[in-house]
mmCIF file of C-alpha atoms and ligand atoms in Angstrom:
data_model
loop_
_atom_site.group_PDB
_atom_site.id
_atom_site.type_symbol
_atom_site.label_atom_id
_atom_site.label_comp_id
_atom_site.label_asym_id
_atom_site.label_seq_id
_atom_site.Cartn_x
_atom_site.Cartn_y
_atom_site.Cartn_z
ATOM 1 C CA MET A 1 29.009 46.973 -71.313
ATOM 2 C CA SER A 2 31.727 45.635 -73.555
ATOM 3 C CA TYR A 3 33.922 42.766 -72.530
ATOM 4 C CA ASP A 4 36.942 45.087 -72.360
ATOM 5 C CA LEU A 5 35.180 47.424 -69.997
ATOM 6 C CA ILE A 6 34.134 44.585 -67.707
ATOM 7 C CA LEU A 7 37.702 43.304 -67.674
ATOM 8 C CA ALA A 8 39.060 46.773 -66.881
ATOM 9 C CA ASN A 9 36.581 47.159 -64.034
ATOM 10 C CA LEU A 10 37.426 43.738 -62.645
ATOM 11 C CA THR A 11 41.128 44.550 -62.809
ATOM 12 C CA ALA A 12 40.548 47.821 -60.992
ATOM 13 C CA ILE A 13 38.557 46.089 -58.258
ATOM 14 C CA LEU A 14 41.250 43.445 -57.809
ATOM 15 C CA LEU A 15 43.916 46.150 -57.601
ATOM 16 C CA ILE A 16 41.986 48.040 -54.951
ATOM 17 C CA MET A 17 41.506 44.843 -52.934
ATOM 18 C CA PHE A 18 45.219 44.103 -53.216
ATOM 19 C CA VAL A 19 46.174 47.588 -52.037
ATOM 20 C CA LEU A 20 43.778 47.345 -49.076
ATOM 21 C CA TRP A 21 45.175 43.929 -48.158
ATOM 22 C CA TRP A 22 48.729 45.223 -48.526
ATOM 23 C CA PHE A 23 48.262 48.111 -46.139
ATOM 24 C CA PHE A 24 45.670 46.829 -43.686
ATOM 25 C CA GLY A 25 45.352 43.083 -44.081
ATOM 26 C CA SER A 26 48.866 41.827 -43.551
ATOM 27 C CA LYS A 27 49.331 41.171 -39.849
ATOM 28 C CA PRO A 28 52.530 42.510 -38.319
ATOM 29 C CA LYS A 29 54.500 39.903 -36.429
ATOM 30 C CA ALA A 30 56.009 41.227 -33.243
ATOM 31 C CA LYS A 31 59.305 39.775 -32.145
ATOM 32 C CA THR A 32 60.507 40.312 -28.609
ATOM 33 C CA ALA A 33 64.261 40.255 -28.162
ATOM 34 C CA ALA A 34 65.690 38.199 -25.342
ATOM 35 C CA GLN A 35 68.616 39.543 -23.317
ATOM 36 C CA ASP A 36 71.554 40.362 -25.644
ATOM 37 C CA GLU A 37 69.819 38.633 -28.524
ATOM 38 C CA VAL A 38 70.802 39.549 -32.051
ATOM 39 C CA ILE A 39 67.601 40.098 -34.028
ATOM 40 C CA LYS A 40 67.796 38.778 -37.558
ATOM 41 C CA ILE A 41 65.743 40.765 -40.031
ATOM 42 C CA THR A 42 65.199 39.473 -43.541
ATOM 43 C CA VAL A 43 64.369 41.894 -46.327
ATOM 44 C CA LYS A 44 62.353 40.114 -48.979
ATOM 45 C CA ASP A 45 59.172 40.417 -51.042
ATOM 46 C CA GLY A 46 58.702 44.038 -50.061
ATOM 47 C CA ILE A 47 58.769 43.594 -46.313
ATOM 48 C CA TYR A 48 61.030 43.411 -43.301
ATOM 49 C CA ASP A 49 60.589 40.157 -41.442
ATOM 50 C CA PRO A 50 60.102 40.579 -38.552
ATOM 51 C CA ALA A 51 58.823 44.121 -39.010
ATOM 52 C CA ASN A 52 57.880 44.706 -35.388
ATOM 53 C CA ILE A 53 60.515 44.232 -32.745
ATOM 54 C CA VAL A 54 60.357 44.812 -29.016
ATOM 55 C CA VAL A 55 63.616 45.485 -27.163
ATOM 56 C CA GLN A 56 64.681 46.509 -23.672
ATOM 57 C CA GLN A 57 65.581 50.110 -22.919
ATOM 58 C CA GLY A 58 69.127 51.087 -21.986
ATOM 59 C CA LYS A 59 70.786 48.241 -23.887
ATOM 60 C CA PRO A 60 72.469 48.309 -27.282
ATOM 61 C CA ILE A 61 70.035 47.099 -29.941
ATOM 62 C CA ARG A 62 71.710 44.374 -31.923
ATOM 63 C CA LEU A 63 70.300 43.781 -35.376
ATOM 64 C CA GLN A 64 71.401 41.657 -38.268
ATOM 65 C CA PHE A 65 69.970 42.435 -41.679
ATOM 66 C CA ILE A 66 70.042 40.195 -44.699
ATOM 67 C CA ARG A 67 68.485 41.453 -47.921
ATOM 68 C CA HIS A 68 67.203 39.018 -50.527
ATOM 69 C CA ASP A 69 65.034 41.650 -52.197
ATOM 70 C CA PRO A 70 66.741 43.006 -55.330
ATOM 71 C CA THR A 71 64.657 46.207 -55.387
ATOM 72 C CA PRO A 72 67.272 49.004 -55.436
ATOM 73 C CA CYS A 73 65.291 51.096 -52.983
ATOM 74 C CA ALA A 74 65.595 48.331 -50.378
ATOM 75 C CA GLU A 75 69.364 48.637 -50.480
ATOM 76 C CA THR A 76 69.261 51.305 -47.808
ATOM 77 C CA VAL A 77 67.705 50.995 -44.391
ATOM 78 C CA VAL A 78 66.980 54.318 -42.712
ATOM 79 C CA PHE A 79 66.505 54.934 -38.985
ATOM 80 C CA ALA A 80 65.291 58.500 -39.470
ATOM 81 C CA ALA A 81 64.687 59.280 -35.792
ATOM 82 C CA LEU A 82 68.280 58.309 -34.962
ATOM 83 C CA ASP A 83 69.693 59.937 -38.094
ATOM 84 C CA LEU A 84 71.306 56.620 -39.081
ATOM 85 C CA THR A 85 71.432 55.023 -42.520
ATOM 86 C CA TYR A 86 73.013 51.735 -43.551
ATOM 87 C CA SER A 87 73.380 50.050 -46.890
ATOM 88 C CA LEU A 88 72.390 46.434 -47.289
ATOM 89 C CA PRO A 89 74.274 44.680 -50.084
ATOM 90 C CA LEU A 90 72.270 41.841 -51.614
ATOM 91 C CA HIS A 91 72.523 38.470 -49.823
ATOM 92 C CA GLN A 92 75.042 39.753 -47.289
ATOM 93 C CA THR A 93 74.667 39.680 -43.548
ATOM 94 C CA ILE A 94 75.023 43.169 -42.121
ATOM 95 C CA ASP A 95 75.373 43.709 -38.381
ATOM 96 C CA ILE A 96 73.895 46.927 -37.074
ATOM 97 C CA THR A 97 74.120 47.900 -33.435
ATOM 98 C CA LEU A 98 72.022 50.856 -32.366
ATOM 99 C CA PRO A 99 72.960 52.779 -29.230
ATOM 100 C CA PRO A 100 70.883 52.160 -26.059
ATOM 101 C CA GLN A 101 67.542 53.961 -26.143
ATOM 102 C CA SER A 102 64.913 55.159 -23.735
ATOM 103 C CA PRO A 103 61.350 53.870 -24.212
ATOM 104 C CA LYS A 104 60.000 54.939 -27.584
ATOM 105 C CA ALA A 105 59.149 53.605 -31.020
ATOM 106 C CA ILE A 106 61.868 53.746 -33.660
ATOM 107 C CA GLU A 107 60.779 53.341 -37.260
ATOM 108 C CA PHE A 108 63.032 51.913 -39.910
ATOM 109 C CA THR A 109 62.271 52.154 -43.604
ATOM 110 C CA CYS A 110 63.725 51.838 -47.064
ATOM 111 C CA GLN A 111 64.743 54.983 -48.910
ATOM 112 C CA MET A 112 61.241 55.785 -50.067
ATOM 113 C CA GLY A 113 59.529 54.631 -46.909
ATOM 114 C CA MET A 114 57.636 51.813 -48.602
ATOM 115 C CA TYR A 115 59.212 49.062 -46.547
ATOM 116 C CA ARG A 116 58.460 49.739 -42.916
ATOM 117 C CA GLY A 117 59.507 48.308 -39.633
ATOM 118 C CA SER A 118 59.342 49.429 -36.049
ATOM 119 C CA ILE A 119 61.413 48.850 -32.952
ATOM 120 C CA THR A 120 59.541 49.372 -29.727
ATOM 121 C CA VAL A 121 61.832 50.143 -26.803
ATOM 122 C CA VAL A 122 60.200 49.266 -23.480
HETATM 123 CU CU1 CU B 201 61.473 51.660 -51.054
#
């Protein structure tokens, strides 16, 4: 095997390991909202932080997004199940209040669905 081929194989293996880590290895942090708490969500390095949020049913869901990720796709946050979309200008704090919900999981994503977060209403 030539040196180039070995290098290409090594690169491919590293890429596969990275992809596996990206999708399965990174542990989601769950954040439980206290009464009337505004949940601050940072968009950076390809993720929402926190990405997993637990809120109480029947209460407005108060979120505050701040995006430090310049990726254009991350400019929009989509709550597909609620048919709501908001734009997130870079480095600006954006308040988003979702209407009270019954128990369910509400996903939020970027435009292409690469950045993913979930609100669990309990
Ligand atoms: Cu995206």
